[in-house]
Amino acid sequence: MNEPNLNIGGKHKEREYILNADGTVLLDHKKAPVTVDRFLASKPLRAEVSTRPGPGGKKLSYMSGDIITKTLNEAFGFDGWSLDVKQATREENVKDDKGRYHVAYIATVRITHQRSGVYREDCGSGDAVDKTLAAACGNALKGAITDAMKRAARHFGEKLGNSLYHDGFNANKAPGTLKDAFEALDVERAQTRFGFDKNNKMESQQQVTVCKNKYNNIQSNPASQNTSGGTSSNEYVAKQASATPTAKTLQVKAEPMESRKTFTSNPHSSLALSANSFNPTVAKTSNSYDRSNEVPRVINITNQHSNLVTPASRGA
């Protein structure tokens, strides 16, 4: 399945996707289609990496020729790539005292991506020992071609064995599933290309998204209630308003009336006086009142989320 991509660097490139056996596009754990580029950029799975004894008692990790062939078929399709033996040279042909033939070959092969015409070349070697010359030559030549194929294939991506040349990567550190391989690829690219940890970055983005959704929900429907038993939108707004710096409660000491002017109530004022700050026994009018006989006290003044309390509204 191909899909036109954007014009990048003045050249049009079409995306290629990994296909299942039934011809459908392979989807990852996030239900996103898996491109060939992403597939080849991921690490080989643990089941695809083998080990063999190496010098100094060490274990060497490698990928067998049949796994490389299988991966090339998965990435490009069985008819999407070709292998050409460009050169094969017999470097050794010796018969020992026991009548066995020692043969060694060096081969150069080319792997070509049929659709784009891109190819990779590399060389490899193989040797064999057998009682017959034909068997020794055949085994040595096959070993050289397989070795060259694996070396050429690794130039197509990490999935085809290039990761085995990295320090610190081995069969024990290989991902167990494609999900693990893709997640490790995303984290690696985030760290090496952008300099931050992808997991922390995504967590921060998720927190921002949750906060934005809460804010938008409150703004669009402030009277809605939380059906899960939590705080309602109105309560949430009230708490936020009481916590905001613009809704401070000021402590003001009332002065005797001799040094104050008559206070005229304004029902449209944004200031709200606490009910405890009024003395209902003092004679008042609907628009003004005399507080000369009132004992000075502290009153609370707030500038949001309350209505003006007047003597008239208290039944005076």
mmCIF file of C-alpha atoms in Angstrom:
data_model
loop_
_atom_site.group_PDB
_atom_site.id
_atom_site.type_symbol
_atom_site.label_atom_id
_atom_site.label_comp_id
_atom_site.label_asym_id
_atom_site.label_seq_id
_atom_site.Cartn_x
_atom_site.Cartn_y
_atom_site.Cartn_z
ATOM 1 C CA MET A 1 0.000 0.000 0.000
ATOM 2 C CA ASN A 2 1.501 3.290 -1.123
ATOM 3 C CA GLU A 3 0.498 6.807 -0.245
ATOM 4 C CA PRO A 4 1.822 10.093 -1.673
ATOM 5 C CA ASN A 5 3.990 11.970 0.777
ATOM 6 C CA LEU A 6 4.935 15.636 0.991
ATOM 7 C CA ASN A 7 7.524 17.114 -1.314
ATOM 8 C CA ILE A 8 10.695 16.818 0.751
ATOM 9 C CA GLY A 9 13.927 18.352 -0.493
ATOM 10 C CA GLY A 10 12.454 18.917 -3.947
ATOM 11 C CA LYS A 11 11.735 15.201 -4.465
ATOM 12 C CA HIS A 12 8.468 13.345 -4.182
ATOM 13 C CA LYS A 13 8.586 10.282 -1.984
ATOM 14 C CA GLU A 14 5.818 7.746 -1.537
ATOM 15 C CA ARG A 15 5.463 5.908 1.737
ATOM 16 C CA GLU A 16 5.687 2.142 1.774
ATOM 17 C CA TYR A 17 3.971 0.080 4.437
ATOM 18 C CA ILE A 18 4.606 -3.324 5.941
ATOM 19 C CA LEU A 19 1.940 -5.762 4.756
ATOM 20 C CA ASN A 20 0.437 -8.770 6.482
ATOM 21 C CA ALA A 21 0.165 -12.144 4.776
ATOM 22 C CA ASP A 22 -3.396 -11.308 3.668
ATOM 23 C CA GLY A 23 -2.289 -8.057 2.028
ATOM 24 C CA THR A 24 -3.574 -5.698 4.726
ATOM 25 C CA VAL A 25 -1.357 -3.047 6.261
ATOM 26 C CA LEU A 26 0.385 -3.974 9.504
ATOM 27 C CA LEU A 27 -0.758 -1.775 12.423
ATOM 28 C CA ASP A 28 1.284 -1.098 15.540
ATOM 29 C CA HIS A 29 0.034 -1.128 19.147
ATOM 30 C CA LYS A 30 -1.379 2.385 18.646
ATOM 31 C CA LYS A 31 -3.329 1.338 15.539
ATOM 32 C CA ALA A 32 -0.983 3.347 13.319
ATOM 33 C CA PRO A 33 0.235 1.849 10.022
ATOM 34 C CA VAL A 34 3.847 0.686 10.134
ATOM 35 C CA THR A 35 6.007 2.173 7.395
ATOM 36 C CA VAL A 36 8.989 0.356 5.908
ATOM 37 C CA ASP A 37 11.312 3.128 7.097
ATOM 38 C CA ARG A 38 10.127 2.802 10.687
ATOM 39 C CA PHE A 39 10.276 -0.979 10.547
ATOM 40 C CA LEU A 40 13.875 -0.980 9.313
ATOM 41 C CA ALA A 41 14.888 1.673 11.866
ATOM 42 C CA SER A 42 13.780 -0.477 14.819
ATOM 43 C CA LYS A 43 16.004 -3.006 16.559
ATOM 44 C CA PRO A 44 15.788 -6.738 15.737
ATOM 45 C CA LEU A 45 13.749 -8.808 18.159
ATOM 46 C CA ARG A 46 15.259 -11.133 20.725
ATOM 47 C CA ALA A 47 14.032 -14.169 18.802
ATOM 48 C CA GLU A 48 15.838 -12.926 15.680
ATOM 49 C CA VAL A 49 19.268 -12.638 17.330
ATOM 50 C CA SER A 50 21.439 -15.686 18.020
ATOM 51 C CA THR A 51 24.695 -16.128 19.942
ATOM 52 C CA ARG A 52 27.861 -18.131 19.415
ATOM 53 C CA PRO A 53 31.120 -18.504 21.340
ATOM 54 C CA GLY A 54 33.715 -15.851 20.629
ATOM 55 C CA PRO A 55 37.343 -15.161 21.525
ATOM 56 C CA GLY A 56 38.157 -14.894 25.210
ATOM 57 C CA GLY A 57 35.085 -16.835 26.262
ATOM 58 C CA LYS A 58 32.741 -14.052 25.126
ATOM 59 C CA LYS A 59 29.383 -14.604 23.441
ATOM 60 C CA LEU A 60 28.942 -12.943 20.070
ATOM 61 C CA SER A 61 25.499 -11.916 18.812
ATOM 62 C CA TYR A 62 24.605 -12.418 15.168
ATOM 63 C CA MET A 63 21.655 -12.829 12.800
ATOM 64 C CA SER A 64 21.465 -15.913 10.645
ATOM 65 C CA GLY A 65 21.009 -15.799 6.883
ATOM 66 C CA ASP A 66 17.469 -17.180 7.008
ATOM 67 C CA ILE A 67 16.406 -14.428 9.449
ATOM 68 C CA ILE A 68 17.891 -11.769 7.146
ATOM 69 C CA THR A 69 15.999 -13.240 4.197
ATOM 70 C CA LYS A 70 12.776 -13.382 6.207
ATOM 71 C CA THR A 71 13.160 -9.763 7.304
ATOM 72 C CA LEU A 72 13.864 -8.589 3.753
ATOM 73 C CA ASN A 73 10.669 -10.329 2.611
ATOM 74 C CA GLU A 74 8.705 -8.654 5.413
ATOM 75 C CA ALA A 75 10.109 -5.223 4.617
ATOM 76 C CA PHE A 76 10.086 -5.230 0.799
ATOM 77 C CA GLY A 77 7.925 -8.214 -0.152
ATOM 78 C CA PHE A 78 9.094 -11.456 -1.698
ATOM 79 C CA ASP A 79 9.205 -9.741 -5.108
ATOM 80 C CA GLY A 80 10.474 -6.416 -3.847
ATOM 81 C CA TRP A 81 14.182 -7.147 -3.657
ATOM 82 C CA SER A 82 16.867 -9.058 -5.492
ATOM 83 C CA LEU A 83 20.285 -10.517 -4.711
ATOM 84 C CA ASP A 84 23.092 -10.503 -7.269
ATOM 85 C CA VAL A 85 26.481 -12.141 -6.800
ATOM 86 C CA LYS A 86 28.833 -9.624 -8.362
ATOM 87 C CA GLN A 87 32.013 -11.569 -7.775
ATOM 88 C CA ALA A 88 33.197 -14.824 -6.185
ATOM 89 C CA THR A 89 36.832 -15.787 -5.893
ATOM 90 C CA ARG A 90 38.366 -18.981 -4.536
ATOM 91 C CA GLU A 91 41.210 -17.899 -2.340
ATOM 92 C CA GLU A 92 42.363 -21.263 -1.015
ATOM 93 C CA ASN A 93 42.297 -24.867 -2.132
ATOM 94 C CA VAL A 94 44.539 -27.139 -0.095
ATOM 95 C CA LYS A 95 44.482 -30.892 0.498
ATOM 96 C CA ASP A 96 45.849 -31.995 3.848
ATOM 97 C CA ASP A 97 47.596 -35.221 4.880
ATOM 98 C CA LYS A 98 44.261 -36.881 5.649
ATOM 99 C CA GLY A 99 42.936 -36.285 2.157
ATOM 100 C CA ARG A 100 40.557 -33.462 3.134
ATOM 101 C CA TYR A 101 40.156 -30.308 1.060
ATOM 102 C CA HIS A 102 40.434 -26.887 2.689
ATOM 103 C CA VAL A 103 38.689 -24.278 0.547
ATOM 104 C CA ALA A 104 38.038 -20.550 1.116
ATOM 105 C CA TYR A 105 35.974 -18.085 -0.962
ATOM 106 C CA ILE A 106 35.437 -14.328 -0.986
ATOM 107 C CA ALA A 107 32.183 -13.048 -2.552
ATOM 108 C CA THR A 108 30.702 -9.646 -3.334
ATOM 109 C CA VAL A 109 26.924 -9.351 -3.523
ATOM 110 C CA ARG A 110 24.410 -6.605 -4.265
ATOM 111 C CA ILE A 111 20.949 -6.337 -2.722
ATOM 112 C CA THR A 112 18.591 -4.136 -4.754
ATOM 113 C CA HIS A 113 15.288 -2.602 -3.691
ATOM 114 C CA GLN A 114 13.296 -3.223 -6.832
ATOM 115 C CA ARG A 115 10.825 -0.383 -6.522
ATOM 116 C CA SER A 116 13.309 2.442 -5.993
ATOM 117 C CA GLY A 117 16.360 0.905 -7.600
ATOM 118 C CA VAL A 118 18.447 1.575 -4.483
ATOM 119 C CA TYR A 119 21.042 -1.109 -3.822
ATOM 120 C CA ARG A 120 23.647 -2.017 -1.212
ATOM 121 C CA GLU A 121 26.855 -3.965 -1.807
ATOM 122 C CA ASP A 122 29.316 -5.666 0.498
ATOM 123 C CA CYS A 123 31.686 -8.607 0.604
ATOM 124 C CA GLY A 124 31.982 -11.704 2.753
ATOM 125 C CA SER A 125 34.082 -14.789 3.184
ATOM 126 C CA GLY A 126 33.492 -18.488 3.732
ATOM 127 C CA ASP A 127 35.594 -21.562 4.234
ATOM 128 C CA ALA A 128 34.936 -25.279 4.452
ATOM 129 C CA VAL A 129 36.696 -28.583 4.933
ATOM 130 C CA ASP A 130 35.462 -31.759 3.273
ATOM 131 C CA LYS A 131 36.681 -35.040 1.826
ATOM 132 C CA THR A 132 35.545 -34.057 -1.674
ATOM 133 C CA LEU A 133 36.559 -30.910 -3.469
ATOM 134 C CA ALA A 134 33.028 -30.244 -4.760
ATOM 135 C CA ALA A 135 31.501 -30.343 -1.283
ATOM 136 C CA ALA A 136 34.230 -28.141 0.152
ATOM 137 C CA CYS A 137 33.880 -25.585 -2.640
ATOM 138 C CA GLY A 138 30.080 -25.547 -2.426
ATOM 139 C CA ASN A 139 30.001 -25.025 1.327
ATOM 140 C CA ALA A 140 32.697 -22.363 1.238
ATOM 141 C CA LEU A 141 30.987 -20.470 -1.604
ATOM 142 C CA LYS A 142 27.579 -20.579 0.091
ATOM 143 C CA GLY A 143 29.127 -19.332 3.300
ATOM 144 C CA ALA A 144 30.796 -16.432 1.508
ATOM 145 C CA ILE A 145 27.587 -15.396 -0.274
ATOM 146 C CA THR A 146 25.535 -15.591 2.932
ATOM 147 C CA ASP A 147 28.124 -13.584 4.827
ATOM 148 C CA ALA A 148 28.194 -10.956 2.078
ATOM 149 C CA MET A 149 24.388 -10.814 1.978
ATOM 150 C CA LYS A 150 24.160 -10.178 5.708
ATOM 151 C CA ARG A 151 26.798 -7.469 5.514
ATOM 152 C CA ALA A 152 25.043 -5.796 2.574
ATOM 153 C CA ALA A 153 21.595 -6.017 4.175
ATOM 154 C CA ARG A 154 22.684 -4.231 7.348
ATOM 155 C CA HIS A 155 23.128 -1.030 5.334
ATOM 156 C CA PHE A 156 19.332 -0.892 4.926
ATOM 157 C CA GLY A 157 18.730 -0.388 8.652
ATOM 158 C CA GLU A 158 19.027 -1.464 12.257
ATOM 159 C CA LYS A 159 16.434 -4.193 11.818
ATOM 160 C CA LEU A 160 18.675 -6.024 9.349
ATOM 161 C CA GLY A 161 21.658 -6.291 11.661
ATOM 162 C CA ASN A 162 23.266 -2.851 11.720
ATOM 163 C CA SER A 163 22.432 -2.588 15.434
ATOM 164 C CA LEU A 164 24.750 -5.556 16.101
ATOM 165 C CA TYR A 165 27.677 -3.269 15.329
ATOM 166 C CA HIS A 166 26.697 -0.873 18.141
ATOM 167 C CA ASP A 167 28.517 -1.091 21.440
ATOM 168 C CA GLY A 168 26.298 -2.366 24.220
ATOM 169 C CA PHE A 169 23.674 -4.051 22.026
ATOM 170 C CA ASN A 170 23.375 -7.818 22.194
ATOM 171 C CA ALA A 171 20.795 -10.584 22.255
ATOM 172 C CA ASN A 172 19.973 -9.947 25.915
ATOM 173 C CA LYS A 173 19.154 -6.281 25.258
ATOM 174 C CA ALA A 174 17.093 -6.898 22.140
ATOM 175 C CA PRO A 175 13.362 -6.004 22.429
ATOM 176 C CA GLY A 176 10.953 -8.863 22.919
ATOM 177 C CA THR A 177 8.119 -7.587 20.702
ATOM 178 C CA LEU A 178 7.525 -5.063 17.931
ATOM 179 C CA LYS A 179 5.728 -2.869 20.487
ATOM 180 C CA ASP A 180 8.879 -2.734 22.614
ATOM 181 C CA ALA A 181 11.024 -2.096 19.540
ATOM 182 C CA PHE A 182 8.894 0.844 18.340
ATOM 183 C CA GLU A 183 8.689 2.419 21.803
ATOM 184 C CA ALA A 184 12.478 2.148 22.206
ATOM 185 C CA LEU A 185 12.905 3.743 18.776
ATOM 186 C CA ASP A 186 10.670 6.698 19.699
ATOM 187 C CA VAL A 187 12.542 7.312 22.953
ATOM 188 C CA GLU A 188 15.927 7.012 21.254
ATOM 189 C CA ARG A 189 14.994 9.508 18.559
ATOM 190 C CA ALA A 190 13.582 11.953 21.101
ATOM 191 C CA GLN A 191 16.733 11.817 23.199
ATOM 192 C CA THR A 192 19.266 11.998 20.377
ATOM 193 C CA ARG A 193 17.500 14.494 18.126
ATOM 194 C CA PHE A 194 15.722 16.795 20.567
ATOM 195 C CA GLY A 195 17.619 16.302 23.819
ATOM 196 C CA PHE A 196 14.708 15.406 26.108
ATOM 197 C CA ASP A 197 13.095 12.287 27.423
ATOM 198 C CA LYS A 198 10.055 11.363 25.373
ATOM 199 C CA ASN A 199 8.155 9.794 28.295
ATOM 200 C CA ASN A 200 8.407 12.921 30.470
ATOM 201 C CA LYS A 201 7.549 15.159 27.535
ATOM 202 C CA MET A 202 4.431 13.167 26.716
ATOM 203 C CA GLU A 203 3.406 13.131 30.362
ATOM 204 C CA SER A 204 3.640 16.923 30.505
ATOM 205 C CA GLN A 205 1.620 17.274 27.315
ATOM 206 C CA GLN A 206 -1.074 15.009 28.739
ATOM 207 C CA GLN A 207 -1.278 17.123 31.909
ATOM 208 C CA VAL A 208 -1.628 20.301 29.856
ATOM 209 C CA THR A 209 -4.373 18.695 27.777
ATOM 210 C CA VAL A 210 -6.323 17.655 30.895
ATOM 211 C CA CYS A 211 -6.100 21.178 32.338
ATOM 212 C CA LYS A 212 -7.264 22.729 29.071
ATOM 213 C CA ASN A 213 -10.210 20.351 28.850
ATOM 214 C CA LYS A 214 -11.280 21.203 32.414
ATOM 215 C CA TYR A 215 -11.043 24.924 31.702
ATOM 216 C CA ASN A 216 -12.975 24.695 28.438
ATOM 217 C CA ASN A 217 -15.684 22.573 30.111
ATOM 218 C CA ILE A 218 -16.147 25.131 32.875
ATOM 219 C CA GLN A 219 -16.246 28.053 30.457
ATOM 220 C CA SER A 220 -18.746 26.383 28.132
ATOM 221 C CA ASN A 221 -21.070 25.037 30.850
ATOM 222 C CA PRO A 222 -20.363 26.601 34.268
ATOM 223 C CA ALA A 223 -23.630 25.273 35.760
ATOM 224 C CA SER A 224 -22.913 21.629 34.971
ATOM 225 C CA GLN A 225 -22.479 19.202 37.857
ATOM 226 C CA ASN A 226 -19.925 16.457 38.243
ATOM 227 C CA THR A 227 -21.867 13.217 37.995
ATOM 228 C CA SER A 228 -19.019 11.219 39.524
ATOM 229 C CA GLY A 229 -19.567 12.800 42.937
ATOM 230 C CA GLY A 230 -16.714 15.307 42.676
ATOM 231 C CA THR A 231 -16.741 19.046 42.903
ATOM 232 C CA SER A 232 -19.242 20.816 40.654
ATOM 233 C CA SER A 233 -18.202 23.425 38.132
ATOM 234 C CA ASN A 234 -19.744 26.215 40.224
ATOM 235 C CA GLU A 235 -17.857 25.096 43.311
ATOM 236 C CA TYR A 236 -14.694 24.861 41.271
ATOM 237 C CA VAL A 237 -15.155 28.424 39.976
ATOM 238 C CA ALA A 238 -15.860 29.679 43.508
ATOM 239 C CA LYS A 239 -12.717 28.033 44.855
ATOM 240 C CA GLN A 240 -10.620 29.442 42.051
ATOM 241 C CA ALA A 241 -12.093 32.901 42.575
ATOM 242 C CA SER A 242 -11.380 32.810 46.302
ATOM 243 C CA ALA A 243 -7.821 31.739 45.581
ATOM 244 C CA THR A 244 -7.115 34.352 42.916
ATOM 245 C CA PRO A 245 -5.162 37.475 43.966
ATOM 246 C CA THR A 246 -7.915 39.770 42.606
ATOM 247 C CA ALA A 247 -10.394 38.531 45.227
ATOM 248 C CA LYS A 248 -8.512 39.461 48.380
ATOM 249 C CA THR A 249 -10.362 40.199 51.619
ATOM 250 C CA LEU A 250 -9.244 43.528 53.044
ATOM 251 C CA GLN A 251 -9.257 44.323 56.733
ATOM 252 C CA VAL A 252 -10.414 47.928 57.170
ATOM 253 C CA LYS A 253 -10.843 49.682 60.503
ATOM 254 C CA ALA A 254 -13.988 51.822 60.611
ATOM 255 C CA GLU A 255 -13.520 55.360 61.890
ATOM 256 C CA PRO A 256 -15.986 57.370 64.026
ATOM 257 C CA MET A 257 -18.629 59.185 62.082
ATOM 258 C CA GLU A 258 -17.248 62.579 63.134
ATOM 259 C CA SER A 259 -14.277 62.067 60.846
ATOM 260 C CA ARG A 260 -16.235 60.367 58.073
ATOM 261 C CA LYS A 261 -18.731 61.482 55.511
ATOM 262 C CA THR A 262 -22.161 59.989 55.167
ATOM 263 C CA PHE A 263 -21.979 56.675 53.317
ATOM 264 C CA THR A 264 -24.395 56.419 50.422
ATOM 265 C CA SER A 265 -25.248 52.903 49.345
ATOM 266 C CA ASN A 266 -25.041 52.077 45.699
ATOM 267 C CA PRO A 267 -26.829 48.885 44.649
ATOM 268 C CA HIS A 268 -24.651 48.740 41.533
ATOM 269 C CA SER A 269 -21.358 49.005 43.379
ATOM 270 C CA SER A 270 -18.845 46.174 42.994
ATOM 271 C CA LEU A 271 -17.960 46.396 46.700
ATOM 272 C CA ALA A 272 -19.780 44.170 49.173
ATOM 273 C CA LEU A 273 -19.985 44.907 52.931
ATOM 274 C CA SER A 274 -20.336 42.045 55.375
ATOM 275 C CA ALA A 275 -23.670 41.843 57.213
ATOM 276 C CA ASN A 276 -21.848 41.893 60.575
ATOM 277 C CA SER A 277 -20.527 45.371 59.833
ATOM 278 C CA PHE A 278 -23.985 46.985 60.103
ATOM 279 C CA ASN A 279 -25.894 47.888 63.272
ATOM 280 C CA PRO A 280 -29.620 47.377 62.645
ATOM 281 C CA THR A 281 -30.523 49.525 65.689
ATOM 282 C CA VAL A 282 -29.100 52.665 64.146
ATOM 283 C CA ALA A 283 -31.660 54.830 62.345
ATOM 284 C CA LYS A 284 -31.153 54.585 58.608
ATOM 285 C CA THR A 285 -32.794 55.805 55.434
ATOM 286 C CA SER A 286 -33.047 53.943 52.166
ATOM 287 C CA ASN A 287 -30.181 55.910 50.639
ATOM 288 C CA SER A 288 -28.049 56.953 53.625
ATOM 289 C CA TYR A 289 -27.589 56.300 57.320
ATOM 290 C CA ASP A 290 -25.865 57.856 60.320
ATOM 291 C CA ARG A 291 -23.158 55.803 62.001
ATOM 292 C CA SER A 292 -22.005 58.411 64.521
ATOM 293 C CA ASN A 293 -23.184 56.302 67.482
ATOM 294 C CA GLU A 294 -21.743 53.056 66.173
ATOM 295 C CA VAL A 295 -18.749 51.536 67.873
ATOM 296 C CA PRO A 296 -15.735 51.364 65.536
ATOM 297 C CA ARG A 297 -15.176 47.866 64.316
ATOM 298 C CA VAL A 298 -13.410 45.895 61.648
ATOM 299 C CA ILE A 299 -15.361 45.160 58.497
ATOM 300 C CA ASN A 300 -14.622 42.790 55.660
ATOM 301 C CA ILE A 301 -14.601 44.139 52.163
ATOM 302 C CA THR A 302 -14.375 41.874 49.169
ATOM 303 C CA ASN A 303 -14.681 42.766 45.539
ATOM 304 C CA GLN A 304 -16.000 39.591 43.918
ATOM 305 C CA HIS A 305 -18.707 36.886 44.130
ATOM 306 C CA SER A 306 -21.148 38.640 46.538
ATOM 307 C CA ASN A 307 -23.952 41.196 46.386
ATOM 308 C CA LEU A 308 -24.156 44.474 48.228
ATOM 309 C CA VAL A 309 -25.928 44.103 51.590
ATOM 310 C CA THR A 310 -27.891 47.173 52.561
ATOM 311 C CA PRO A 311 -29.860 47.895 55.715
ATOM 312 C CA ALA A 312 -33.045 47.832 53.734
ATOM 313 C CA SER A 313 -32.353 44.307 52.575
ATOM 314 C CA ARG A 314 -31.915 43.246 56.221
ATOM 315 C CA GLY A 315 -35.398 44.318 57.137
ATOM 316 C CA ALA A 316 -34.365 47.570 58.910
#
